[in-house]
mmCIF file of N, CA and C and ligand atoms in Angstrom:
data_model
loop_
_atom_site.group_PDB
_atom_site.id
_atom_site.type_symbol
_atom_site.label_atom_id
_atom_site.label_comp_id
_atom_site.label_asym_id
_atom_site.label_seq_id
_atom_site.Cartn_x
_atom_site.Cartn_y
_atom_site.Cartn_z
ATOM 1 N N MET G 1 0.829 -1.189 0.000
ATOM 2 C CA MET G 1 0.000 0.000 0.000
ATOM 3 C C MET G 1 0.867 1.243 0.000
ATOM 4 N N LEU G 2 1.886 1.269 0.859
ATOM 5 C CA LEU G 2 2.765 2.443 0.899
ATOM 6 C C LEU G 2 3.461 2.664 -0.434
ATOM 7 N N THR G 3 3.874 1.584 -1.070
ATOM 8 C CA THR G 3 4.520 1.714 -2.379
ATOM 9 C C THR G 3 3.553 2.303 -3.389
ATOM 10 N N ALA G 4 2.309 1.878 -3.361
ATOM 11 C CA ALA G 4 1.298 2.412 -4.271
ATOM 12 C C ALA G 4 1.063 3.895 -4.004
ATOM 13 N N ILE G 5 0.944 4.263 -2.744
ATOM 14 C CA ILE G 5 0.705 5.667 -2.396
ATOM 15 C C ILE G 5 1.889 6.538 -2.840
ATOM 16 N N LYS G 6 3.096 6.053 -2.557
ATOM 17 C CA LYS G 6 4.286 6.844 -2.915
ATOM 18 C C LYS G 6 4.445 7.000 -4.422
ATOM 19 N N ASN G 7 3.850 6.094 -5.183
ATOM 20 C CA ASN G 7 3.974 6.139 -6.636
ATOM 21 C C ASN G 7 2.673 6.571 -7.320
ATOM 22 N N ASN G 8 1.787 7.195 -6.549
ATOM 23 C CA ASN G 8 0.550 7.769 -7.084
ATOM 24 C C ASN G 8 -0.289 6.773 -7.877
ATOM 25 N N VAL G 9 -0.387 5.558 -7.379
ATOM 26 C CA VAL G 9 -1.249 4.569 -8.024
ATOM 27 C C VAL G 9 -2.693 4.903 -7.649
ATOM 28 N N SER G 10 -3.476 5.277 -8.639
ATOM 29 C CA SER G 10 -4.864 5.620 -8.349
ATOM 30 C C SER G 10 -5.639 4.346 -8.033
ATOM 31 N N GLY G 11 -6.610 4.486 -7.152
ATOM 32 C CA GLY G 11 -7.425 3.338 -6.772
ATOM 33 C C GLY G 11 -7.025 2.743 -5.437
ATOM 34 N N ILE G 12 -5.869 3.113 -4.936
ATOM 35 C CA ILE G 12 -5.455 2.722 -3.589
ATOM 36 C C ILE G 12 -5.580 3.980 -2.727
ATOM 37 N N ASP G 13 -6.725 4.127 -2.079
ATOM 38 C CA ASP G 13 -6.971 5.340 -1.290
ATOM 39 C C ASP G 13 -6.342 5.238 0.094
ATOM 40 N N ALA G 14 -6.353 4.059 0.677
ATOM 41 C CA ALA G 14 -5.741 3.830 1.999
ATOM 42 C C ALA G 14 -6.228 4.860 3.016
ATOM 43 N N ASP G 15 -7.524 4.999 3.118
ATOM 44 C CA ASP G 15 -8.102 6.025 3.996
ATOM 45 C C ASP G 15 -7.669 5.902 5.453
ATOM 46 N N CYS G 16 -7.406 4.700 5.926
ATOM 47 C CA CYS G 16 -7.042 4.531 7.342
ATOM 48 C C CYS G 16 -5.533 4.571 7.551
ATOM 49 N N GLY G 17 -4.785 4.754 6.495
ATOM 50 C CA GLY G 17 -3.334 4.865 6.629
ATOM 51 C C GLY G 17 -2.624 3.559 6.939
ATOM 52 N N GLY G 18 -3.290 2.457 6.681
ATOM 53 C CA GLY G 18 -2.651 1.162 6.893
ATOM 54 C C GLY G 18 -3.015 0.483 8.193
ATOM 55 N N ALA G 19 -4.052 0.960 8.842
ATOM 56 C CA ALA G 19 -4.460 0.396 10.136
ATOM 57 C C ALA G 19 -5.417 -0.787 10.009
ATOM 58 N N CYS G 20 -5.617 -1.255 8.800
ATOM 59 C CA CYS G 20 -6.522 -2.394 8.544
ATOM 60 C C CYS G 20 -7.945 -2.061 9.006
ATOM 61 N N ALA G 21 -8.370 -0.848 8.676
ATOM 62 C CA ALA G 21 -9.673 -0.387 9.162
ATOM 63 C C ALA G 21 -10.533 0.265 8.090
ATOM 64 N N CYS G 22 -10.191 0.087 6.787
ATOM 65 C CA CYS G 22 -11.009 0.764 5.772
ATOM 66 C C CYS G 22 -11.254 -0.082 4.519
ATOM 67 N N ALA G 23 -10.372 -0.951 4.161
ATOM 68 C CA ALA G 23 -10.472 -1.805 2.966
ATOM 69 C C ALA G 23 -10.384 -1.024 1.663
ATOM 70 N N THR G 24 -9.909 0.216 1.700
ATOM 71 C CA THR G 24 -9.754 0.978 0.457
ATOM 72 C C THR G 24 -8.390 0.726 -0.196
ATOM 73 N N CYS G 25 -7.715 -0.295 0.268
ATOM 74 C CA CYS G 25 -6.435 -0.702 -0.328
ATOM 75 C C CYS G 25 -6.547 -2.121 -0.890
ATOM 76 N N HIS G 26 -7.782 -2.543 -1.142
ATOM 77 C CA HIS G 26 -8.065 -3.901 -1.624
ATOM 78 C C HIS G 26 -7.383 -4.147 -2.973
ATOM 79 N N VAL G 27 -6.743 -5.305 -3.081
ATOM 80 C CA VAL G 27 -6.135 -5.723 -4.349
ATOM 81 C C VAL G 27 -6.413 -7.212 -4.570
ATOM 82 N N TYR G 28 -6.315 -7.618 -5.816
ATOM 83 C CA TYR G 28 -6.317 -9.035 -6.161
ATOM 84 C C TYR G 28 -4.872 -9.434 -6.433
ATOM 85 N N VAL G 29 -4.402 -10.400 -5.709
ATOM 86 C CA VAL G 29 -3.039 -10.889 -5.906
ATOM 87 C C VAL G 29 -3.054 -11.926 -7.031
ATOM 88 N N ASP G 30 -2.122 -11.800 -7.946
ATOM 89 C CA ASP G 30 -2.018 -12.767 -9.035
ATOM 90 C C ASP G 30 -1.924 -14.182 -8.470
ATOM 91 N N SER G 31 -2.623 -15.109 -9.092
ATOM 92 C CA SER G 31 -2.698 -16.472 -8.546
ATOM 93 C C SER G 31 -1.325 -17.121 -8.386
ATOM 94 N N SER G 32 -0.362 -16.714 -9.191
ATOM 95 C CA SER G 32 0.975 -17.299 -9.072
ATOM 96 C C SER G 32 1.718 -16.794 -7.824
ATOM 97 N N TRP G 33 1.174 -15.774 -7.187
ATOM 98 C CA TRP G 33 1.829 -15.186 -6.015
ATOM 99 C C TRP G 33 1.091 -15.463 -4.712
ATOM 100 N N VAL G 34 -0.156 -15.856 -4.779
ATOM 101 C CA VAL G 34 -0.979 -15.986 -3.573
ATOM 102 C C VAL G 34 -0.309 -16.849 -2.510
ATOM 103 N N HIS G 35 0.221 -17.992 -2.894
ATOM 104 C CA HIS G 35 0.809 -18.920 -1.929
ATOM 105 C C HIS G 35 2.139 -18.428 -1.365
ATOM 106 N N ARG G 36 2.683 -17.370 -1.934
ATOM 107 C CA ARG G 36 3.971 -16.858 -1.475
ATOM 108 C C ARG G 36 3.827 -15.743 -0.443
ATOM 109 N N LEU G 37 2.594 -15.333 -0.209
ATOM 110 C CA LEU G 37 2.350 -14.286 0.786
ATOM 111 C C LEU G 37 2.091 -14.905 2.152
ATOM 112 N N PRO G 38 2.398 -14.171 3.208
ATOM 113 C CA PRO G 38 2.037 -14.655 4.540
ATOM 114 C C PRO G 38 0.518 -14.783 4.651
ATOM 115 N N PRO G 39 0.041 -15.673 5.503
ATOM 116 C CA PRO G 39 -1.406 -15.834 5.645
ATOM 117 C C PRO G 39 -2.063 -14.569 6.197
ATOM 118 N N MET G 40 -3.351 -14.450 5.906
ATOM 119 C CA MET G 40 -4.109 -13.303 6.397
ATOM 120 C C MET G 40 -4.369 -13.421 7.892
ATOM 121 N N SER G 41 -4.342 -12.302 8.564
ATOM 122 C CA SER G 41 -4.737 -12.266 9.973
ATOM 123 C C SER G 41 -6.270 -12.272 10.040
ATOM 124 N N ASP G 42 -6.790 -12.581 11.211
ATOM 125 C CA ASP G 42 -8.242 -12.531 11.396
ATOM 126 C C ASP G 42 -8.765 -11.114 11.166
ATOM 127 N N MET G 43 -7.954 -10.136 11.548
ATOM 128 C CA MET G 43 -8.361 -8.734 11.364
ATOM 129 C C MET G 43 -8.491 -8.402 9.875
ATOM 130 N N GLU G 44 -7.528 -8.849 9.070
ATOM 131 C CA GLU G 44 -7.604 -8.597 7.628
ATOM 132 C C GLU G 44 -8.805 -9.318 7.032
ATOM 133 N N LYS G 45 -9.019 -10.559 7.428
ATOM 134 C CA LYS G 45 -10.181 -11.307 6.919
ATOM 135 C C LYS G 45 -11.474 -10.578 7.244
ATOM 136 N N GLY G 46 -11.573 -10.090 8.467
ATOM 137 C CA GLY G 46 -12.785 -9.390 8.876
ATOM 138 C C GLY G 46 -12.996 -8.107 8.099
ATOM 139 N N MET G 47 -11.924 -7.377 7.857
ATOM 140 C CA MET G 47 -12.063 -6.115 7.133
ATOM 141 C C MET G 47 -12.369 -6.357 5.664
ATOM 142 N N LEU G 48 -11.852 -7.423 5.089
ATOM 143 C CA LEU G 48 -12.145 -7.727 3.686
ATOM 144 C C LEU G 48 -13.639 -7.979 3.469
ATOM 145 N N ASP G 49 -14.330 -8.393 4.519
ATOM 146 C CA ASP G 49 -15.781 -8.597 4.391
ATOM 147 C C ASP G 49 -16.497 -7.303 4.005
ATOM 148 N N PHE G 50 -15.865 -6.166 4.258
ATOM 149 C CA PHE G 50 -16.477 -4.878 3.932
ATOM 150 C C PHE G 50 -16.077 -4.377 2.541
ATOM 151 N N ALA G 51 -15.173 -5.062 1.884
ATOM 152 C CA ALA G 51 -14.732 -4.640 0.559
ATOM 153 C C ALA G 51 -15.658 -5.240 -0.507
ATOM 154 N N PRO G 52 -15.961 -4.470 -1.549
ATOM 155 C CA PRO G 52 -16.800 -5.012 -2.621
ATOM 156 C C PRO G 52 -16.000 -5.959 -3.527
ATOM 157 N N ASP G 53 -16.714 -6.861 -4.168
ATOM 158 C CA ASP G 53 -16.126 -7.731 -5.203
ATOM 159 C C ASP G 53 -14.952 -8.571 -4.706
ATOM 160 N N ILE G 54 -15.130 -9.178 -3.553
ATOM 161 C CA ILE G 54 -14.079 -10.039 -2.998
ATOM 162 C C ILE G 54 -13.891 -11.281 -3.868
ATOM 163 N N LYS G 55 -12.650 -11.684 -4.032
ATOM 164 C CA LYS G 55 -12.297 -12.923 -4.734
ATOM 165 C C LYS G 55 -11.397 -13.757 -3.815
ATOM 166 N N PRO G 56 -11.178 -15.025 -4.151
ATOM 167 C CA PRO G 56 -10.277 -15.842 -3.323
ATOM 168 C C PRO G 56 -8.859 -15.267 -3.236
ATOM 169 N N THR G 57 -8.477 -14.455 -4.196
ATOM 170 C CA THR G 57 -7.134 -13.873 -4.204
ATOM 171 C C THR G 57 -7.099 -12.469 -3.598
ATOM 172 N N SER G 58 -8.182 -12.029 -2.991
ATOM 173 C CA SER G 58 -8.240 -10.682 -2.409
ATOM 174 C C SER G 58 -7.320 -10.564 -1.195
ATOM 175 N N ARG G 59 -6.666 -9.429 -1.104
ATOM 176 C CA ARG G 59 -5.888 -9.062 0.082
ATOM 177 C C ARG G 59 -5.992 -7.563 0.282
ATOM 178 N N LEU G 60 -5.712 -7.151 1.495
ATOM 179 C CA LEU G 60 -5.570 -5.722 1.768
ATOM 180 C C LEU G 60 -4.089 -5.398 1.614
ATOM 181 N N SER G 61 -3.798 -4.519 0.681
ATOM 182 C CA SER G 61 -2.380 -4.288 0.368
ATOM 183 C C SER G 61 -1.604 -3.699 1.543
ATOM 184 N N CYS G 62 -2.291 -3.047 2.459
ATOM 185 C CA CYS G 62 -1.568 -2.491 3.618
ATOM 186 C C CYS G 62 -1.076 -3.582 4.556
ATOM 187 N N GLN G 63 -1.569 -4.778 4.379
ATOM 188 C CA GLN G 63 -1.169 -5.876 5.260
ATOM 189 C C GLN G 63 -0.100 -6.759 4.621
ATOM 190 N N ILE G 64 0.336 -6.391 3.427
ATOM 191 C CA ILE G 64 1.384 -7.150 2.737
ATOM 192 C C ILE G 64 2.703 -6.425 2.953
ATOM 193 N N GLU G 65 3.552 -7.007 3.772
ATOM 194 C CA GLU G 65 4.857 -6.403 4.019
ATOM 195 C C GLU G 65 5.788 -6.762 2.869
ATOM 196 N N VAL G 66 6.208 -5.743 2.160
ATOM 197 C CA VAL G 66 7.040 -5.970 0.983
ATOM 198 C C VAL G 66 8.483 -6.191 1.412
ATOM 199 N N ASN G 67 9.078 -7.233 0.854
ATOM 200 C CA ASN G 67 10.506 -7.492 1.065
ATOM 201 C C ASN G 67 11.053 -8.100 -0.228
ATOM 202 N N GLY G 68 12.301 -8.439 -0.216
ATOM 203 C CA GLY G 68 12.945 -8.945 -1.425
ATOM 204 C C GLY G 68 12.286 -10.186 -1.994
ATOM 205 N N ASP G 69 11.674 -10.989 -1.138
ATOM 206 C CA ASP G 69 11.005 -12.205 -1.616
ATOM 207 C C ASP G 69 9.801 -11.889 -2.494
ATOM 208 N N LEU G 70 9.301 -10.673 -2.396
ATOM 209 C CA LEU G 70 8.114 -10.299 -3.173
ATOM 210 C C LEU G 70 8.474 -9.473 -4.403
ATOM 211 N N ASP G 71 9.749 -9.434 -4.759
ATOM 212 C CA ASP G 71 10.153 -8.711 -5.962
ATOM 213 C C ASP G 71 9.430 -9.302 -7.167
ATOM 214 N N GLY G 72 8.678 -8.473 -7.870
ATOM 215 C CA GLY G 72 7.910 -8.933 -9.032
ATOM 216 C C GLY G 72 6.466 -9.250 -8.719
ATOM 217 N N LEU G 73 6.034 -9.012 -7.485
ATOM 218 C CA LEU G 73 4.652 -9.285 -7.088
ATOM 219 C C LEU G 73 3.677 -8.590 -8.043
ATOM 220 N N ILE G 74 2.676 -9.340 -8.461
ATOM 221 C CA ILE G 74 1.668 -8.816 -9.391
ATOM 222 C C ILE G 74 0.335 -8.724 -8.655
ATOM 223 N N VAL G 75 -0.246 -7.530 -8.646
ATOM 224 C CA VAL G 75 -1.574 -7.349 -8.083
ATOM 225 C C VAL G 75 -2.423 -6.566 -9.098
ATOM 226 N N GLU G 76 -3.710 -6.701 -8.956
ATOM 227 C CA GLU G 76 -4.655 -6.004 -9.831
ATOM 228 C C GLU G 76 -5.681 -5.309 -8.952
ATOM 229 N N LEU G 77 -6.163 -4.195 -9.406
ATOM 230 C CA LEU G 77 -7.178 -3.469 -8.646
ATOM 231 C C LEU G 77 -8.572 -3.985 -8.989
ATOM 232 N N PRO G 78 -9.446 -4.062 -7.996
ATOM 233 C CA PRO G 78 -10.836 -4.389 -8.290
ATOM 234 C C PRO G 78 -11.442 -3.318 -9.210
ATOM 235 N N ARG G 79 -12.388 -3.729 -10.004
ATOM 236 C CA ARG G 79 -13.018 -2.821 -10.969
ATOM 237 C C ARG G 79 -13.598 -1.579 -10.261
ATOM 238 N N THR G 80 -14.106 -1.769 -9.060
ATOM 239 C CA THR G 80 -14.718 -0.653 -8.332
ATOM 240 C C THR G 80 -13.699 0.388 -7.885
ATOM 241 N N GLN G 81 -12.424 0.071 -7.934
ATOM 242 C CA GLN G 81 -11.389 1.028 -7.509
ATOM 243 C C GLN G 81 -10.638 1.628 -8.695
ATOM 244 N N ARG G 82 -11.041 1.283 -9.898
ATOM 245 C CA ARG G 82 -10.321 1.819 -11.067
ATOM 246 C C ARG G 82 -10.882 3.160 -11.495
HETATM 247 S S1 FES Q 1 -5.259 1.158 4.178
HETATM 248 FE FE1 FES Q 1 -7.062 0.886 5.295
HETATM 249 S S2 FES Q 1 -7.329 -1.254 5.334
HETATM 250 FE FE2 FES Q 1 -5.545 -0.950 4.191
#
């Protein structure tokens, strides 16, 4: 989420600033990457219930800690955030 904000990616509003309290940072993680991310916390799962157009690959981007292992991570924005 921070990377998106710093690079002016439209559609990632991040209204709560990364506190896992708004779901305006919802992304779809490419299926080839889903298994490489840490599992979702109960808090993230609960907040995703408030996001529109949830898919099995949905994540809140503010909860994805970017490190070298995620170099090349592919995510897509939900249609409602484009
Ligand atoms: S920025 Fe609010 S839930 Fe991610």
